Coordinates of C-alpha atoms in Angstrom, one line a residue:
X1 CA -96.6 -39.3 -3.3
X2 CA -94.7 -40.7 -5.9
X3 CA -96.2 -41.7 -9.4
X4 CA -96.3 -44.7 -10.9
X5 CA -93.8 -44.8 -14.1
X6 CA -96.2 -45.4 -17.2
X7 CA -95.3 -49.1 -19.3
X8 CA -92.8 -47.5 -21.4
X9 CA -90.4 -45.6 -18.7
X10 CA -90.8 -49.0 -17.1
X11 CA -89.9 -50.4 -20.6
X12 CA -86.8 -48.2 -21.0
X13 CA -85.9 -47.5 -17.6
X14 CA -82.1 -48.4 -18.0
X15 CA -81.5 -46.0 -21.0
X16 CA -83.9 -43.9 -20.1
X17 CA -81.0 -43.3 -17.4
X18 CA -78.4 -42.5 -19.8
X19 CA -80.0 -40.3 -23.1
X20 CA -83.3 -39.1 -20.9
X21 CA -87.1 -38.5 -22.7
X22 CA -85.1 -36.3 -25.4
X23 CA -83.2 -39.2 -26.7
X24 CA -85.9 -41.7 -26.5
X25 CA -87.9 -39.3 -28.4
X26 CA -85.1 -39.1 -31.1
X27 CA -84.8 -42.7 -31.3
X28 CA -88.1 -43.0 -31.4
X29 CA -88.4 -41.1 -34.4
X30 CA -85.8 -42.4 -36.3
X31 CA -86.4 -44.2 -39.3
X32 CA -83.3 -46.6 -40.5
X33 CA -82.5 -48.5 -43.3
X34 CA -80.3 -51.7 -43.7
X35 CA -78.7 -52.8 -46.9
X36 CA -77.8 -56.2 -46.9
X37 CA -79.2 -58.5 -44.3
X38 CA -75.4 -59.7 -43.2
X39 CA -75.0 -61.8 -39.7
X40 CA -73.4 -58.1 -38.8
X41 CA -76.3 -56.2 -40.2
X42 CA -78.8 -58.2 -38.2
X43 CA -76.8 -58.1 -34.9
X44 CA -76.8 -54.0 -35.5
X45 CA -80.4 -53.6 -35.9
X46 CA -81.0 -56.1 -33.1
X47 CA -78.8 -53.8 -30.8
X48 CA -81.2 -51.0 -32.1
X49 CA -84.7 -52.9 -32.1
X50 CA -84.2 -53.4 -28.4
X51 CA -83.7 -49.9 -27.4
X52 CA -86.7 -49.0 -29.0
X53 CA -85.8 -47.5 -32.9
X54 CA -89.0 -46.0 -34.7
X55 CA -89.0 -48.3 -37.7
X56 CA -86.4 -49.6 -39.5
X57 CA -86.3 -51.3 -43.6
X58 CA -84.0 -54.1 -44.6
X59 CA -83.3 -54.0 -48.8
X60 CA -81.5 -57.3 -49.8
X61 CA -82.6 -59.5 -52.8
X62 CA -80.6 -62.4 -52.0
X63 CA -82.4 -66.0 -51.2
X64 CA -81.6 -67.6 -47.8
X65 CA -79.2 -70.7 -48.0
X66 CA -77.8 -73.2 -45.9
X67 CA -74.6 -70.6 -44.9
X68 CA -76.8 -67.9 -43.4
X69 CA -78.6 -70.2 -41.3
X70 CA -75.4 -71.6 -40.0
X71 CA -74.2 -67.9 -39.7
X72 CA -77.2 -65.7 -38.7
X73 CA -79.3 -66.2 -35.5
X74 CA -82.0 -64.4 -37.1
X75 CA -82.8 -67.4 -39.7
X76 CA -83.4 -70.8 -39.3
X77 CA -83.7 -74.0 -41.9
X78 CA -87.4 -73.1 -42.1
X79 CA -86.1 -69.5 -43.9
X80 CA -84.1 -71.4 -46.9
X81 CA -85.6 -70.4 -50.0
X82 CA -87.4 -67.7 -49.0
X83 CA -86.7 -63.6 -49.4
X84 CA -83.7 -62.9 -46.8
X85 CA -85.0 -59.2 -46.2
X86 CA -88.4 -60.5 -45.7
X87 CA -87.2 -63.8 -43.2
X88 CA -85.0 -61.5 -41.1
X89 CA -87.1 -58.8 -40.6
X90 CA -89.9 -61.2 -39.3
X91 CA -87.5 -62.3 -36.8
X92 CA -86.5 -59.1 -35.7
X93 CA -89.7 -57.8 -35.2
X94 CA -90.3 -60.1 -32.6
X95 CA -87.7 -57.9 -30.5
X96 CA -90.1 -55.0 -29.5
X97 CA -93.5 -55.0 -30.3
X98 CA -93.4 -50.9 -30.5
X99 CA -90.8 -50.6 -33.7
X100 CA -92.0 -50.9 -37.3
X101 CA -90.0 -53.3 -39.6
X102 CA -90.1 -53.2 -43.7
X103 CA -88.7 -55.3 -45.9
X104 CA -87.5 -54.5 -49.7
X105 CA -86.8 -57.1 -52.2
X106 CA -84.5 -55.2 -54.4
X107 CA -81.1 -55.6 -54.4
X108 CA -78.7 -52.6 -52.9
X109 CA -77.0 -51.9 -56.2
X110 CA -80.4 -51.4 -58.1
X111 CA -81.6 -49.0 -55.3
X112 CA -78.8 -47.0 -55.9
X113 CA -78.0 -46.6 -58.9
X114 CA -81.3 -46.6 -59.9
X115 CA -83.7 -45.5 -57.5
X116 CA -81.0 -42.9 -55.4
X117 CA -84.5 -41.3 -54.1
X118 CA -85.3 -44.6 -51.9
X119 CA -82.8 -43.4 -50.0
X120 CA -84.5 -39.8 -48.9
X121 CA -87.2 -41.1 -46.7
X122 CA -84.3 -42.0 -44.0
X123 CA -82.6 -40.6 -41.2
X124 CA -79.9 -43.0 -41.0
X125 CA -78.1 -45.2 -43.3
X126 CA -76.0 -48.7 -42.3
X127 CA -74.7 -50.6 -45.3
X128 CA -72.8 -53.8 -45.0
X129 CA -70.4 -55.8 -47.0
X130 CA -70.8 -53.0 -49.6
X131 CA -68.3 -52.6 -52.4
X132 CA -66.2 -49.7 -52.1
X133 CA -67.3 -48.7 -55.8
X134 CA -71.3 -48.6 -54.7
X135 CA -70.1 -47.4 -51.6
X136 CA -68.4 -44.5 -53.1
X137 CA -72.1 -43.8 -55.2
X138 CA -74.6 -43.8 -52.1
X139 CA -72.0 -42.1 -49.8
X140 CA -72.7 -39.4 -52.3
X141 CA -76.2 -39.8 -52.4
X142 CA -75.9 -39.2 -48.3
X143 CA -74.0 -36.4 -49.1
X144 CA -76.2 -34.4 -50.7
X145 CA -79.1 -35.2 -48.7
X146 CA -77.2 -34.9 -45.0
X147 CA -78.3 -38.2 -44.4
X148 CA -75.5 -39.8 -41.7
X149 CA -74.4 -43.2 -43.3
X150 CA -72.4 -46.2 -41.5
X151 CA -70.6 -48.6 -43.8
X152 CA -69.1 -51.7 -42.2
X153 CA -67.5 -54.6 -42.9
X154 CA -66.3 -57.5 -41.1
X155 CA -64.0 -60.2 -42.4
X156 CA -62.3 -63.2 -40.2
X157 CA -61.7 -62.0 -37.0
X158 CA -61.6 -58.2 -38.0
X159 CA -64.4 -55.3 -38.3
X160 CA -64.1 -52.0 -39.5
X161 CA -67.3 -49.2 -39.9
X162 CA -66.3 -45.6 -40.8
X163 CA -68.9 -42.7 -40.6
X164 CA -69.9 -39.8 -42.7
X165 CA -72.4 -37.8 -41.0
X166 CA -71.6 -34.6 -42.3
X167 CA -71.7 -31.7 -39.8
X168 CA -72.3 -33.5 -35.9
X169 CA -72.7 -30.7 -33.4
X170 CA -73.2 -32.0 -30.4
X171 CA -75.0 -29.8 -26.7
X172 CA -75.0 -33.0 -24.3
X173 CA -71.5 -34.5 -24.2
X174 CA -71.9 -36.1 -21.0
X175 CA -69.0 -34.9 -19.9
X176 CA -67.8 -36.7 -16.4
X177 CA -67.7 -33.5 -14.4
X178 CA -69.8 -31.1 -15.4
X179 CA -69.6 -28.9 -12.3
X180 CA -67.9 -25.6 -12.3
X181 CA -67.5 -24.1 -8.9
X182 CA -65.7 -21.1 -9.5
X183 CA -62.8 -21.7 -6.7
X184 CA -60.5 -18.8 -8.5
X185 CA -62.9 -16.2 -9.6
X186 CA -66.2 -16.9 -7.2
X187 CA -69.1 -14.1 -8.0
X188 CA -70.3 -11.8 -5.2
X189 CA -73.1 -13.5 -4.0
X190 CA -71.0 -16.5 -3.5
X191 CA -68.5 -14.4 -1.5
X192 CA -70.7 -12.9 0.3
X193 CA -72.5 -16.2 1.2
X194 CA -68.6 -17.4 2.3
X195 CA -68.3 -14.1 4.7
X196 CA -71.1 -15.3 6.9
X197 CA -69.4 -18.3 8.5
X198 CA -66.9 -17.4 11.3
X199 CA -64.9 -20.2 11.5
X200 CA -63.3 -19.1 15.3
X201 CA -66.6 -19.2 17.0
X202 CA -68.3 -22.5 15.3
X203 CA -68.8 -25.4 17.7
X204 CA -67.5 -28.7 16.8
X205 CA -70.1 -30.2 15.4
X206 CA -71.4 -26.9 12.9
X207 CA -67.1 -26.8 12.0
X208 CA -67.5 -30.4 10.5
X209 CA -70.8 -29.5 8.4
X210 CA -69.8 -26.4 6.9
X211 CA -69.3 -27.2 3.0
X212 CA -66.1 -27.8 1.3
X213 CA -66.9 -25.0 -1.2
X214 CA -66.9 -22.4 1.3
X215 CA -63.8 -24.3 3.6
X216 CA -62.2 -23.1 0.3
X217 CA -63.2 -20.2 -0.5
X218 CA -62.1 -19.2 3.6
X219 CA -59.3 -20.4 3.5
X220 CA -57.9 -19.0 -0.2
X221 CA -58.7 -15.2 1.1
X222 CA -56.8 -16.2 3.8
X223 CA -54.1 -17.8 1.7
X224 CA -54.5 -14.8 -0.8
X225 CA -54.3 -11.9 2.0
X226 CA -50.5 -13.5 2.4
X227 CA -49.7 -13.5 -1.0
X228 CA -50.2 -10.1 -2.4
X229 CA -53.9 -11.5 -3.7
X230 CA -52.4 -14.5 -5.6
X231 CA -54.1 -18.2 -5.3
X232 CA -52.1 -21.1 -4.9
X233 CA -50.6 -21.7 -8.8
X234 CA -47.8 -23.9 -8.9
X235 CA -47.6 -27.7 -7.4
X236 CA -45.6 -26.6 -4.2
X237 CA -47.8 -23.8 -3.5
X238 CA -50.9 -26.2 -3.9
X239 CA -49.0 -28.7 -1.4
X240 CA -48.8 -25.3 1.1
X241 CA -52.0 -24.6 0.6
X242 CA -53.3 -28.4 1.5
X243 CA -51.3 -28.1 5.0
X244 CA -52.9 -24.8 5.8
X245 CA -56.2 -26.8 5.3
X246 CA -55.0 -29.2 7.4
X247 CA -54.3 -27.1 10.2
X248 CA -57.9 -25.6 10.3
X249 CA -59.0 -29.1 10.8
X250 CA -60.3 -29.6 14.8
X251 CA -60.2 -33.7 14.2
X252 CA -58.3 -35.7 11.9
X253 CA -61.8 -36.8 10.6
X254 CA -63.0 -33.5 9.5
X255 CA -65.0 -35.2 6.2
X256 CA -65.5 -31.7 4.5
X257 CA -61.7 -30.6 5.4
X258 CA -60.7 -33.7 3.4
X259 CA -63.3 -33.0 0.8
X260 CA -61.8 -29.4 0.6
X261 CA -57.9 -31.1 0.4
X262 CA -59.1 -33.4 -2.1
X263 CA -60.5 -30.8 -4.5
X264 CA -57.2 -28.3 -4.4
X265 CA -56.5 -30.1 -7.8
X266 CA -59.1 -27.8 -9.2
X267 CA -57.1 -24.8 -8.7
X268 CA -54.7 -26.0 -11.5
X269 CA -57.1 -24.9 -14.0
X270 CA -58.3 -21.4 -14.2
X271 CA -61.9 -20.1 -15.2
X272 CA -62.3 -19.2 -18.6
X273 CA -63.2 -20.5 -21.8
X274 CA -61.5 -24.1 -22.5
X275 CA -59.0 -23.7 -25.8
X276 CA -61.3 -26.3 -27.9
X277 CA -64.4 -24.3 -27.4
X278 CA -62.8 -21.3 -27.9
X279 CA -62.5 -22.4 -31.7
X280 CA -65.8 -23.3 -32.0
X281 CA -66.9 -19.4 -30.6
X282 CA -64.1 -18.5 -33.9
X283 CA -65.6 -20.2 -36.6
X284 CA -67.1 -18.9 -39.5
X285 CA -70.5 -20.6 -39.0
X286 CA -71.0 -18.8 -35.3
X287 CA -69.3 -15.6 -36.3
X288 CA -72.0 -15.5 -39.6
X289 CA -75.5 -16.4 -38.5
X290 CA -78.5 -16.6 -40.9
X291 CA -81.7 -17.8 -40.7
X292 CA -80.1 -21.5 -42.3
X293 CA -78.1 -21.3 -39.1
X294 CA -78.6 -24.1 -36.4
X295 CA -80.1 -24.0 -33.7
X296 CA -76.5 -24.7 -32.4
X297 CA -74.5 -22.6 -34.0
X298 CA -77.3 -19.1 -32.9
X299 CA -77.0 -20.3 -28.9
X300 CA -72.9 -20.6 -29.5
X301 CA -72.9 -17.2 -30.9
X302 CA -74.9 -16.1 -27.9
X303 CA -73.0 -17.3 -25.6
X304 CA -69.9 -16.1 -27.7
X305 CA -71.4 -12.4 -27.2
X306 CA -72.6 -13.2 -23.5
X307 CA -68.2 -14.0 -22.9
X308 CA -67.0 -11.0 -24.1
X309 CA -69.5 -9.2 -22.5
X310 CA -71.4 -9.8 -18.9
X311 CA -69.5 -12.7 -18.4
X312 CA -66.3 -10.7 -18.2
X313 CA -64.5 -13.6 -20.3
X314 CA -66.5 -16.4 -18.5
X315 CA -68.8 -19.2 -19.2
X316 CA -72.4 -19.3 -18.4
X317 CA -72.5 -21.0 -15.0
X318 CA -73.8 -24.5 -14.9
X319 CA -75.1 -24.4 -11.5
X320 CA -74.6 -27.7 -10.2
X321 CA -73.0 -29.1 -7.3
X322 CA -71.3 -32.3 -6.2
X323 CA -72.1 -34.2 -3.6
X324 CA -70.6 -33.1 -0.1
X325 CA -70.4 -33.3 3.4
X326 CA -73.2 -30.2 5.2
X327 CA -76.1 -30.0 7.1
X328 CA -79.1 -29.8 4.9
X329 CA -79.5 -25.9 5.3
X330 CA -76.1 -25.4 4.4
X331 CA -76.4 -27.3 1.2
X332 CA -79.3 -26.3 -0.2
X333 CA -78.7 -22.3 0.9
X334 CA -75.0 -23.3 -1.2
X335 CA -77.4 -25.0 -3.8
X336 CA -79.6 -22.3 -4.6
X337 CA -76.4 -19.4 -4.5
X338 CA -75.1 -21.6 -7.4
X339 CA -78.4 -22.0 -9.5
X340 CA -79.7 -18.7 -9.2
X341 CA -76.4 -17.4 -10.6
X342 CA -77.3 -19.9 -13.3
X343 CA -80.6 -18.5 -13.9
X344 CA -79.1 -14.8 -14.2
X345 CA -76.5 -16.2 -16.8
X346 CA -79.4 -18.3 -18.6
X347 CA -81.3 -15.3 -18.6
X348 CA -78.6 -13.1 -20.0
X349 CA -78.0 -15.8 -23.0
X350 CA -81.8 -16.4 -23.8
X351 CA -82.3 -12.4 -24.3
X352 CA -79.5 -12.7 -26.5
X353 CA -80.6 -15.8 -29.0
X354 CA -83.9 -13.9 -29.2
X355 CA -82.3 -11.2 -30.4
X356 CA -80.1 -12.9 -33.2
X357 CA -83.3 -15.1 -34.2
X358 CA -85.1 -11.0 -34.6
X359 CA -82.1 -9.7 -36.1
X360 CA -82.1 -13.1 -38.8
X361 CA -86.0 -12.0 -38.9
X362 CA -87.0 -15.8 -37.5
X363 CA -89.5 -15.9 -34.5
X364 CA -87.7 -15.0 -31.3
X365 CA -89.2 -17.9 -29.5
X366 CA -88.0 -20.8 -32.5
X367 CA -85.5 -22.2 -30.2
X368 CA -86.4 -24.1 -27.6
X369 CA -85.7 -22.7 -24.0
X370 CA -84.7 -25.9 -22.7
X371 CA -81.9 -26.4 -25.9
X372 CA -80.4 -22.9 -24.6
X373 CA -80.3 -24.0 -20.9
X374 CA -78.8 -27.0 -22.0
X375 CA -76.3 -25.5 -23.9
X376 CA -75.5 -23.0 -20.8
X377 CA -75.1 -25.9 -18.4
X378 CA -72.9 -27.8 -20.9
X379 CA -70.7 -24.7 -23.0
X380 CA -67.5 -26.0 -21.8
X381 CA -68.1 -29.2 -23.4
X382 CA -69.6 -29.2 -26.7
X383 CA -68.2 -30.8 -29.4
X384 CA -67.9 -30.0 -33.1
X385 CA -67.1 -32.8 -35.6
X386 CA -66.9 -32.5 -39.3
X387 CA -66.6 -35.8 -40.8
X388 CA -64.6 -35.8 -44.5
X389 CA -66.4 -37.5 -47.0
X390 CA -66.0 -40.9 -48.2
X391 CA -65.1 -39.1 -51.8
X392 CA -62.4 -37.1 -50.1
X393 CA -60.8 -40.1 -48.1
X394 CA -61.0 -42.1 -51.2
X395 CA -60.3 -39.7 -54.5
X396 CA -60.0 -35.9 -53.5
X397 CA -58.0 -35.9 -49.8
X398 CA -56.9 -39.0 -49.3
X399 CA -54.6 -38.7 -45.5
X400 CA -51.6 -39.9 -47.4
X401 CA -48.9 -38.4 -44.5
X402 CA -51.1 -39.8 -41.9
X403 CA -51.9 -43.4 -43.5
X404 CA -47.9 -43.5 -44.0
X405 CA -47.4 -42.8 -40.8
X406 CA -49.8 -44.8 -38.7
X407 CA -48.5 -47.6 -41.4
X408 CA -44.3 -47.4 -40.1
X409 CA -45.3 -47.3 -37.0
X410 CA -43.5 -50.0 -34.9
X411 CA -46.6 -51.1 -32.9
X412 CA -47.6 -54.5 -34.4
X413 CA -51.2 -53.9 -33.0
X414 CA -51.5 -51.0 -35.0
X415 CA -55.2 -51.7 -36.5
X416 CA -54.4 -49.3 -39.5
X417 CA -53.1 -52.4 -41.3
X418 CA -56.8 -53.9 -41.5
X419 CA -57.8 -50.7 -43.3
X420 CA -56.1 -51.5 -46.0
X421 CA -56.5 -55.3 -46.1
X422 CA -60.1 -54.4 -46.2
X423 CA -59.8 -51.8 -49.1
X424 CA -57.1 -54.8 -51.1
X425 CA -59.8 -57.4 -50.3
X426 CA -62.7 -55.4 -52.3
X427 CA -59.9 -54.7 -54.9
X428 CA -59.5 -58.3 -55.2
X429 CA -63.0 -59.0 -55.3
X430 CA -63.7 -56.8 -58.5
X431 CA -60.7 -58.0 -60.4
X432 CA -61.0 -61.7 -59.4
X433 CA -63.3 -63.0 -57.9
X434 CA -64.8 -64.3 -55.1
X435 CA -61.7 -64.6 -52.5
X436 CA -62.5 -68.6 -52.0
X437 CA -62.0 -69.5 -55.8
X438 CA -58.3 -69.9 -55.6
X439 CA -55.8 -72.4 -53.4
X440 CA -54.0 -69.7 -50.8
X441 CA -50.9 -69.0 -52.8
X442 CA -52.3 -67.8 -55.5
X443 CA -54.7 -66.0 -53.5
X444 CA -52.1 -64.0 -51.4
X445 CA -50.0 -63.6 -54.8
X446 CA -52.9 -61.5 -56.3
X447 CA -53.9 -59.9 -53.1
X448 CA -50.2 -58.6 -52.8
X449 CA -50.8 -56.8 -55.9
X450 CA -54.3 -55.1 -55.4
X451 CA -52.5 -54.0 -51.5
X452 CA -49.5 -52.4 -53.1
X453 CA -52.6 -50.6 -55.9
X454 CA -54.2 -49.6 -52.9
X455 CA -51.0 -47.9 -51.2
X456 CA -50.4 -46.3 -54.3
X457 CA -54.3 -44.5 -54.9
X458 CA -53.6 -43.4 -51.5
X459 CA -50.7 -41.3 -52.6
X460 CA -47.7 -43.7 -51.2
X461 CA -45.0 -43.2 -53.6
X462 CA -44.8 -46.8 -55.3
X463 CA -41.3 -48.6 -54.5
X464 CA -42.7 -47.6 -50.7
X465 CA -46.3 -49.0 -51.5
X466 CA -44.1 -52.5 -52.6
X467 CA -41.7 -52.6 -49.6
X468 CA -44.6 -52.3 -46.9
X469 CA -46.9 -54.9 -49.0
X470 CA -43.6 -57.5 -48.7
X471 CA -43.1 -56.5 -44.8
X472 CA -45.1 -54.8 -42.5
X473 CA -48.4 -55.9 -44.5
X474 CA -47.6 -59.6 -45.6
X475 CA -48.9 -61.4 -42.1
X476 CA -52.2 -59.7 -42.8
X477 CA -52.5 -60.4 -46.7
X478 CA -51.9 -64.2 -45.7
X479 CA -54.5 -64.5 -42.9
X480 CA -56.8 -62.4 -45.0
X481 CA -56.1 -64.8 -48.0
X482 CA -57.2 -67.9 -45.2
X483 CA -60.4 -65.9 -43.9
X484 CA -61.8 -66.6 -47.6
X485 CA -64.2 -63.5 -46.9
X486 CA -66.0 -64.9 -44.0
X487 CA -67.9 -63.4 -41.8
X488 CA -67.8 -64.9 -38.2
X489 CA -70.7 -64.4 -35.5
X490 CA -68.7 -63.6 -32.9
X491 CA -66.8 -60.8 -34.6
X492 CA -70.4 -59.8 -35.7
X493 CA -72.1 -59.5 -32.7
X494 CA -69.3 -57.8 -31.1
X495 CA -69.5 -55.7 -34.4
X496 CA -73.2 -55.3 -34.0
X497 CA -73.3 -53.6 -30.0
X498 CA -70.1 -50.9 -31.5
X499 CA -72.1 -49.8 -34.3
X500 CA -75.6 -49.7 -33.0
X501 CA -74.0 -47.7 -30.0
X502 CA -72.5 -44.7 -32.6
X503 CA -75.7 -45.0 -34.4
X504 CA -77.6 -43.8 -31.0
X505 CA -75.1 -41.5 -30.4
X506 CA -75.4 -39.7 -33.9
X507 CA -79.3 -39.9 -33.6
X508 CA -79.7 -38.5 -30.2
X509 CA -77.2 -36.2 -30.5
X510 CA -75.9 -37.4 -27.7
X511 CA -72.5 -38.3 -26.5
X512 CA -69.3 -38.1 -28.3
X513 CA -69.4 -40.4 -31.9
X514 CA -66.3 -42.0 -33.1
X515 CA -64.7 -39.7 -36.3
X516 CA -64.7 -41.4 -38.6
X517 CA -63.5 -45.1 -39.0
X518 CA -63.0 -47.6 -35.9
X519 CA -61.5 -51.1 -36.8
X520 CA -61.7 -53.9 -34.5
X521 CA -59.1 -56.9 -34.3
X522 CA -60.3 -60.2 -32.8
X523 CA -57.0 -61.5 -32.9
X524 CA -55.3 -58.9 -30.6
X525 CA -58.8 -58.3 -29.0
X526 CA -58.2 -54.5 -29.7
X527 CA -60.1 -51.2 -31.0
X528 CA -58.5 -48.2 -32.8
X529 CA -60.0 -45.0 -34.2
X530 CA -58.7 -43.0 -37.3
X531 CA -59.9 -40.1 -39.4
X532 CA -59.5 -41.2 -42.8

């Protein structure tokens, strides 16, 4: 009998579906803090209150107006005068009963320059509409505490967040095929499994069930017996080997003979260990483990020494299987050929993290078995990302050759452009003003001059820096110049669901997280990603 799902799997059902109990539980856990209760702030949290965020803490000292009413679905005329961290959060609490909102009445700037430390009790960070300068200051203060920060900004009909989150390793990629059959190297058991069908003396109706995997495997020792042991490598030889299937269908409606055709494609790529993961299995941090190491990094090196060792160059098997035509006998025997090998090459692995954890003198049980199975099932996908600093894309390392480039590119959709409208209109704002002081001319005049001094701290030489602000930049500088420094709700709430969805992604661990800015453009209705 079934059981009933408890309230909250009920609750969560939907993205219980996509991140599973480990991810809730991470969410769950996660304590994040807003600065600045922005219409783009609130629509972020919002898109995090729903799926069920731990707690979260809103610091803004700003007094609600008529504008933010008008702007911000989380405040109403009944808010004016009163605390804007305080009215927002009561709003948003509303969401979901289960998360824990707090409000703090002091303004961003104090909290970090002053009270850095407010910042430790975190594990994520979103600041919006922050200046680049106090951005600069608590991107630091992230820094040195690994706490992943998001800074965003939306102006007119254009958003941009980028992302320093330090070191993002990342197990469960959710790759969209995950299986690995083993068509060009199968293991003995498998072969053996393949041996007892005799195709000749099948009836009908046991021909049509017999699963694609081993319609394969028959047919490539048959394939490989006429070609001095060699499988079918190039795209004619694949084509010859498809008609050979086809002539060892007995109806033209053979669903696992189709299945088999339609699955040749996998013989284009060998067995072995994928180029990107390869450099992951070279670098320093899994070739040196300590006891500082990560949990990550001790299973890669395991499986790194697993490779070059019983797997005879090979990944751990994943053991999973698609969906096929067969008789139920036939797919579960398959089934259970393919996860036992996974067991053995689990097995193999876990003996091995216990042994580096001993030989790091750390408990050989402090990894979690289910983290190492995980990690077997997805080795050929895991993902790495190192994301620079915002000191290094802003002082230190700027991407100078890449900036140029993206910038002399001929695309006119080319999002880059917004980056450094965003950067010129925070220029602007600490030199002059407020961006609705002046009448447009003069507005555009200055901000011509703070996008050429931005080109320039970039490392673009300056009579370069001049000829792009005058050109490729000036359509931008002028709507910027009109946008005034709004802040729009659609372009907000579309703002809101991007963010809070690399948020989740950086606290489950889970999925692949942009690196490191994304800018949106409402006017061309388009998304770009850049490291920076």
């Amino acid at each position: 009998m079934t059981a009933i799902p408890d309230l909250k799997a009920q609750k969560y059902d939907r993205q219980l579906r996509l991140w599973a109990a480990s991810g809730q539980a991470a969410l769950e856990n996660a304590n994040v803090c807003l600065l600045n209760a922005t219409t783009t702030g609130t629509e972020i949290l919002k898109n995090l209150i729903l799926p069920g965020i731990g707690s979260f803490s809103i610091a803004d000292n700003a007094i609600v107006n008529q504008k933010d009413v008008s702007s911000n679905f989380f405040l109403d005329t009944s808010c004016i005068g009163k605390s804007k961290s305080l009215a927002t959060v009561e709003y948003l609490r509303e969401l979901n009963e289960d998360v824990k909102g707090h409000h703090d009445e002091r303004s961003p700037e104090y909290l970090i320059v002053e009270e850095p430390s407010f910042f430790d009790q975190f594990t994520m960070v979103i600041a919006t509409s922050l200046s680049d300068t106090l951005a600069l200051k608590l991107a630091n203060i992230c820094e040195a505490t690994k706490t992943p920060l998001f800074l965003v900004k939306c102006i007119g009909f254009t958003g941009m967040f980028r992302i320093q989150a330090g070191e993002n390793t990342i197990i469960e990629t959710h790759p969209e095929n995950s299986s690995d059959l083993r068509l060009d190297m199968p293991f003995p058991t498998l072969l053996d499994y393949v041996k007892e069908f005799d195709f000749d003396k099948m009836d009908s109706s046991e021909h049509g069930h017999v699963p694609f995997v081993v319609v394969l495997q028959h047919y490539l020792q048959v394939w490989k017996s006429k070609h001095d042991g060699k499988l079918p490598s190039s795209y004619s030889e694949r084509n010859e080997f498809k008609e050979l299937l086809k002539k060892g269908m007995r109806s033209y409606d053979e669903e696992n003979f189709e299945e088999a055709i339609s699955h040749v494609w996998r013989l284009a790529s060998t067995s072995g260990v994928p180029s990107e993961l390869q450099s992951i299995l070279n670098d320093p941090s899994c070739e040196n483990i300590t006891k500082d190491s990560s949990n990550f990094w001790i299973i890669a090196r395991a499986i790194r020494d697993f490779v070059q060792n019983e797997g005879s160059g090979l990944l751990p098997l994943p053991g999973k299987l698609p969906d096929m035509k067969a008789d139920t006998k036939g797919y579960v025997r398959l089934q259970q050929i393919y996860r036992q090998k996974a067991i053995e090459d689990y097995e193999a692995i876990n003996a091995r993290v216990q042994g580096l954890l001993t030989s790091v003198e750390l408990l050989s049980d402090a990894i979690d078995s289910r983290e190492i199975e995980e990690f077997c099932k997805f080795a050929s996908h895991v993902k790495v990302i190192r994301y620079r600093t915002l000191e290094q894309e802003y002082l230190t390392e700027p991407n100078t050759t890449a900036i140029c480039q993206w910038l002399e590119e001929s695309d006119p959709q080319n999002n880059i452009v917004h980056y450094v409208m965003f950067r010129a209109a925070d220029l602007f704002v600490k030199e002059y003003g407020s961006l609705k002081d002046r009448d447009e001319e003069e507005t555009v005049k200055l901000l011509e001059d703070c996008t050429t001094n931005v080109l320039t701290s970039v490392g673009i030489p300056n009579n370069k820096a001049v000829a792009l602000t005058t050109d490729r930049l000036k359509p931008c500088i002028i709507n910027f110049a009109r946008y005034n420094g709004a802040e729009l709700p659609n372009i907000a709430s579309l703002m809101g669901g991007l963010v809070a969805q690399e948020v989740i992604k950086i606290i489950t661990r889970q999925y692949i997280p942009v690196n490191n800015t994304c800018i949106y453009d409402g006017m061309s209705a388009t998304t770009a990603t850049y490291v920076l």
